[in-house]
Amino acid sequence: MSPARFILASGNKGKLREFRQILGPMGIEIVSQKEAGFDIDVAETGETFEENAWLKASAICAASGLPAVADDSGLCVDALGGAPGVHSARFGGGKAWTDEQKYLYLLEKLAGVTDRKARFVSCICCVFPSGDVLRARGECPGRILEAPVGSGGFGYDPVFCPEGYEGSFASLGEEQKNQISHRARALAAFRKELENHADR
Ligand code: IMP
């Protein structure tokens, strides 16, 4: 039987909030790695979202002896050949930069570019002390706006407009974002994996 309590291998407050908002109503409890006392910074040396999610979840599971879940995610922009992608958190001036500096840098790179197509990707990896591993992926297609809109969310939310919507992830509101986002889609798939795991 799968537990309904996981340590989230992340120090990102935006991710933590969304994991709780999305998984809470499903009866799945998320404890942050800081709350659990395992606030370690795992080097994201993988070349794919999947690899990095596994690196983070397995490190926290190994340190804690408890089931751990991680999300590796990012924004892939067509006109930039898929960048910043796995490097989204380190884009431009790296982790020292604020989210605002990073998305303004992205807008600068896209100045005068008419192809604004982009997608957010989220890869979830869950590692159990038994060695079992569950994986899930979600994507949200959209476009990069010409200027930031809205003040909600985190990261690149103010400059990303999901397909079929107006405004940005930051102006849609949490409830709406959590219905259509890459993370919402990945977590819905993760929940199914978890149900299958429970039946094993
Ligand atoms: P990582 O998964 O720790 O490598 O970081 C992912 C980075 O991608 C975050 O720091 C954000 O900059 C960006 N990102 C991932 N998901 C979202 C989202 O839902 N909204 C806005 N930015 C995001």
Tab-separated table of C-alpha atoms and ligand atoms in Angstrom:
chain	number	residue	atom	x	y	z
A	1	MET	CA	0.000	0.000	0.000
A	2	SER	CA	1.503	3.401	-0.962
A	3	PRO	CA	1.771	6.019	1.769
A	4	ALA	CA	-0.149	9.283	1.359
A	5	ARG	CA	2.680	11.376	2.801
A	6	PHE	CA	5.762	12.457	0.881
A	7	ILE	CA	8.730	14.749	1.396
A	8	LEU	CA	8.959	17.255	-1.444
A	9	ALA	CA	12.593	17.449	-2.562
A	10	SER	CA	12.579	21.176	-3.278
A	11	GLY	CA	13.253	24.511	-1.643
A	12	ASN	CA	10.990	26.316	-4.121
A	13	LYS	CA	8.049	27.848	-2.228
A	14	GLY	CA	5.972	28.212	-5.407
A	15	LYS	CA	6.242	24.502	-6.167
A	16	LEU	CA	5.492	23.570	-2.549
A	17	ARG	CA	2.331	25.701	-2.553
A	18	GLU	CA	1.096	24.175	-5.823
A	19	PHE	CA	1.889	20.586	-4.735
A	20	ARG	CA	-0.192	21.168	-1.608
A	21	GLN	CA	-3.034	22.906	-3.433
A	22	ILE	CA	-3.258	20.137	-6.042
A	23	LEU	CA	-2.498	17.011	-3.961
A	24	GLY	CA	-4.131	18.100	-0.674
A	25	PRO	CA	-7.700	17.589	-1.923
A	26	MET	CA	-6.622	14.117	-3.147
A	27	GLY	CA	-5.684	13.173	0.433
A	28	ILE	CA	-1.942	13.304	-0.239
A	29	GLU	CA	0.130	15.178	2.341
A	30	ILE	CA	3.298	17.006	1.307
A	31	VAL	CA	6.034	17.871	3.804
A	32	SER	CA	8.787	20.193	2.605
A	33	GLN	CA	12.381	18.966	2.866
A	34	LYS	CA	13.054	21.887	5.199
A	35	GLU	CA	10.195	20.911	7.549
A	36	ALA	CA	11.412	17.314	7.481
A	37	GLY	CA	14.934	18.452	8.476
A	38	PHE	CA	16.667	17.436	5.236
A	39	ASP	CA	17.267	20.827	3.660
A	40	ILE	CA	20.021	19.765	1.279
A	41	ASP	CA	20.851	21.343	-2.059
A	42	VAL	CA	21.048	18.582	-4.649
A	43	ALA	CA	23.192	19.408	-7.701
A	44	GLU	CA	21.019	19.278	-10.813
A	45	THR	CA	23.649	17.771	-13.096
A	46	GLY	CA	21.255	15.854	-15.359
A	47	GLU	CA	20.635	16.762	-18.974
A	48	THR	CA	16.906	16.105	-18.852
A	49	PHE	CA	14.012	17.025	-16.554
A	50	GLU	CA	13.551	13.303	-15.846
A	51	GLU	CA	17.164	12.836	-14.722
A	52	ASN	CA	17.116	15.890	-12.467
A	53	ALA	CA	13.803	14.908	-10.866
A	54	TRP	CA	15.271	11.470	-10.095
A	55	LEU	CA	18.484	13.001	-8.667
A	56	LYS	CA	16.495	15.192	-6.265
A	57	ALA	CA	13.939	12.573	-5.137
A	58	SER	CA	16.509	9.812	-4.680
A	59	ALA	CA	18.857	12.068	-2.668
A	60	ILE	CA	16.108	13.076	-0.243
A	61	CYS	CA	14.775	9.526	0.015
A	62	ALA	CA	18.297	8.236	0.755
A	63	ALA	CA	18.919	10.948	3.374
A	64	SER	CA	15.557	10.579	5.120
A	65	GLY	CA	14.638	6.929	4.625
A	66	LEU	CA	11.173	8.181	3.664
A	67	PRO	CA	9.289	8.356	0.340
A	68	ALA	CA	10.293	11.494	-1.528
A	69	VAL	CA	8.847	13.242	-4.536
A	70	ALA	CA	10.486	15.848	-6.786
A	71	ASP	CA	9.434	18.042	-9.676
A	72	ASP	CA	11.972	19.190	-12.209
A	73	SER	CA	10.425	21.732	-14.474
A	74	GLY	CA	11.100	24.594	-16.809
A	75	LEU	CA	10.104	26.734	-19.731
A	76	CYS	CA	11.059	25.637	-23.264
A	77	VAL	CA	10.943	28.408	-25.883
A	78	ASP	CA	10.847	27.361	-29.564
A	79	ALA	CA	12.730	30.391	-30.896
A	80	LEU	CA	15.539	29.695	-28.402
A	81	GLY	CA	15.884	26.036	-29.421
A	82	GLY	CA	14.087	24.869	-26.247
A	83	ALA	CA	16.049	27.110	-23.832
A	84	PRO	CA	16.033	27.862	-20.978
A	85	GLY	CA	14.594	24.328	-20.452
A	86	VAL	CA	16.393	22.410	-17.681
A	87	HIS	CA	18.373	25.588	-16.982
A	88	SER	CA	15.269	27.718	-16.256
A	89	ALA	CA	16.198	28.266	-12.595
A	90	ARG	CA	19.749	29.251	-13.610
A	91	PHE	CA	18.921	31.380	-16.690
A	92	GLY	CA	20.922	34.609	-17.132
A	93	GLY	CA	22.636	35.450	-13.857
A	94	GLY	CA	21.757	32.127	-12.250
A	95	LYS	CA	20.224	31.520	-8.849
A	96	ALA	CA	21.415	34.939	-7.585
A	97	TRP	CA	18.917	36.590	-9.967
A	98	THR	CA	15.342	37.210	-8.926
A	99	ASP	CA	12.473	35.680	-10.908
A	100	GLU	CA	11.809	39.161	-12.306
A	101	GLN	CA	15.367	39.553	-13.582
A	102	LYS	CA	15.123	36.155	-15.275
A	103	TYR	CA	11.858	36.798	-17.078
A	104	LEU	CA	12.949	40.288	-18.133
A	105	TYR	CA	16.136	38.730	-19.539
A	106	LEU	CA	13.959	36.263	-21.466
A	107	LEU	CA	11.867	39.116	-22.894
A	108	GLU	CA	15.085	40.889	-23.906
A	109	LYS	CA	16.283	37.778	-25.758
A	110	LEU	CA	12.955	37.604	-27.579
A	111	ALA	CA	12.830	41.305	-28.513
A	112	GLY	CA	11.674	41.556	-32.129
A	113	VAL	CA	11.050	37.776	-32.360
A	114	THR	CA	7.608	36.985	-33.756
A	115	ASP	CA	7.609	33.227	-33.025
A	116	ARG	CA	6.626	33.340	-29.322
A	117	LYS	CA	5.670	29.647	-28.989
A	118	ALA	CA	6.741	28.001	-25.730
A	119	ARG	CA	5.722	25.256	-23.313
A	120	PHE	CA	6.151	24.584	-19.655
A	121	VAL	CA	7.266	21.042	-18.751
A	122	SER	CA	7.064	19.305	-15.373
A	123	CYS	CA	8.600	15.907	-14.652
A	124	ILE	CA	7.707	14.252	-11.379
A	125	CYS	CA	9.742	11.477	-9.832
A	126	CYS	CA	8.823	9.651	-6.651
A	127	VAL	CA	11.327	7.356	-4.936
A	128	PHE	CA	10.398	4.890	-2.193
A	129	PRO	CA	12.828	3.438	0.371
A	130	SER	CA	12.046	0.019	-1.196
A	131	GLY	CA	13.697	1.252	-4.400
A	132	ASP	CA	10.408	1.593	-6.283
A	133	VAL	CA	10.315	4.618	-8.580
A	134	LEU	CA	7.229	6.315	-10.055
A	135	ARG	CA	7.430	8.885	-12.837
A	136	ALA	CA	5.006	11.302	-14.486
A	137	ARG	CA	5.231	14.167	-16.970
A	138	GLY	CA	2.991	17.081	-17.869
A	139	GLU	CA	3.220	19.890	-20.405
A	140	CYS	CA	1.360	23.141	-20.965
A	141	PRO	CA	1.682	24.812	-24.374
A	142	GLY	CA	1.425	28.555	-24.819
A	143	ARG	CA	3.342	31.658	-25.809
A	144	ILE	CA	5.660	34.264	-24.345
A	145	LEU	CA	4.007	37.666	-23.944
A	146	GLU	CA	5.627	40.952	-25.028
A	147	ALA	CA	5.496	42.309	-21.464
A	148	PRO	CA	4.766	40.892	-17.978
A	149	VAL	CA	1.126	40.657	-16.856
A	150	GLY	CA	-0.216	39.927	-13.347
A	151	SER	CA	1.356	39.470	-9.948
A	152	GLY	CA	0.428	35.914	-8.899
A	153	GLY	CA	2.345	32.660	-9.187
A	154	PHE	CA	6.136	32.444	-9.367
A	155	GLY	CA	9.039	32.132	-11.796
A	156	TYR	CA	8.153	32.943	-15.408
A	157	ASP	CA	4.376	33.050	-14.747
A	158	PRO	CA	3.969	36.780	-15.626
A	159	VAL	CA	5.312	36.298	-19.173
A	160	PHE	CA	3.636	32.976	-20.094
A	161	CYS	CA	0.179	32.859	-21.666
A	162	PRO	CA	-1.280	29.321	-21.827
A	163	GLU	CA	-2.886	28.279	-25.134
A	164	GLY	CA	-6.576	29.228	-25.328
A	165	TYR	CA	-6.321	31.916	-22.635
A	166	GLU	CA	-5.699	35.657	-22.380
A	167	GLY	CA	-3.312	37.205	-19.879
A	168	SER	CA	-0.680	35.109	-18.124
A	169	PHE	CA	-0.337	32.314	-15.560
A	170	ALA	CA	0.279	35.149	-13.077
A	171	SER	CA	-3.014	36.884	-13.906
A	172	LEU	CA	-5.209	33.763	-14.242
A	173	GLY	CA	-5.221	33.047	-10.517
A	174	GLU	CA	-4.059	29.969	-8.626
A	175	GLU	CA	-7.231	27.965	-9.069
A	176	GLN	CA	-7.219	28.309	-12.847
A	177	LYS	CA	-3.472	27.731	-13.167
A	178	ASN	CA	-3.752	24.589	-11.053
A	179	GLN	CA	-6.329	23.152	-13.466
A	180	ILE	CA	-4.294	23.518	-16.636
A	181	SER	CA	-0.621	23.854	-15.739
A	182	HIS	CA	2.193	21.461	-16.613
A	183	ARG	CA	2.459	20.657	-12.887
A	184	ALA	CA	-1.279	19.980	-12.550
A	185	ARG	CA	-1.085	17.593	-15.531
A	186	ALA	CA	2.028	15.845	-14.213
A	187	LEU	CA	0.504	15.499	-10.739
A	188	ALA	CA	-2.734	14.057	-12.156
A	189	ALA	CA	-0.625	11.435	-13.965
A	190	PHE	CA	1.406	10.877	-10.785
A	191	ARG	CA	-1.755	10.229	-8.819
A	192	LYS	CA	-2.728	7.474	-11.282
A	193	GLU	CA	0.751	5.932	-10.936
A	194	LEU	CA	0.335	6.069	-7.179
A	195	GLU	CA	-3.017	4.290	-7.349
A	196	ASN	CA	-1.487	1.522	-9.516
A	197	HIS	CA	1.415	1.265	-7.083
A	198	ALA	CA	-1.007	0.891	-4.180
A	199	ASP	CA	-2.684	-2.028	-5.993
A	200	ARG	CA	0.588	-3.920	-6.505
B	1	IMP	P1	13.994	23.457	-11.028
B	1	IMP	O1	12.896	22.469	-11.332
B	1	IMP	O2	14.339	23.528	-9.602
B	1	IMP	O3	15.183	23.254	-11.940
B	1	IMP	O4	13.430	24.918	-11.341
B	1	IMP	C1	12.478	25.122	-12.310
B	1	IMP	C2	12.435	26.586	-12.699
B	1	IMP	O5	11.550	26.683	-13.816
B	1	IMP	C3	11.811	27.468	-11.615
B	1	IMP	O6	12.774	28.057	-10.796
B	1	IMP	C4	11.074	28.508	-12.440
B	1	IMP	O7	11.956	29.521	-12.827
B	1	IMP	C5	10.658	27.734	-13.666
B	1	IMP	N1	9.295	27.173	-13.476
B	1	IMP	C6	8.946	25.882	-13.270
B	1	IMP	N2	7.614	25.773	-13.116
B	1	IMP	C7	7.132	27.019	-13.206
B	1	IMP	C8	5.814	27.539	-13.098
B	1	IMP	O8	4.822	26.848	-12.843
B	1	IMP	N3	5.701	28.863	-13.268
B	1	IMP	C9	6.770	29.678	-13.544
B	1	IMP	N4	8.011	29.248	-13.602
B	1	IMP	C10	8.198	27.918	-13.451
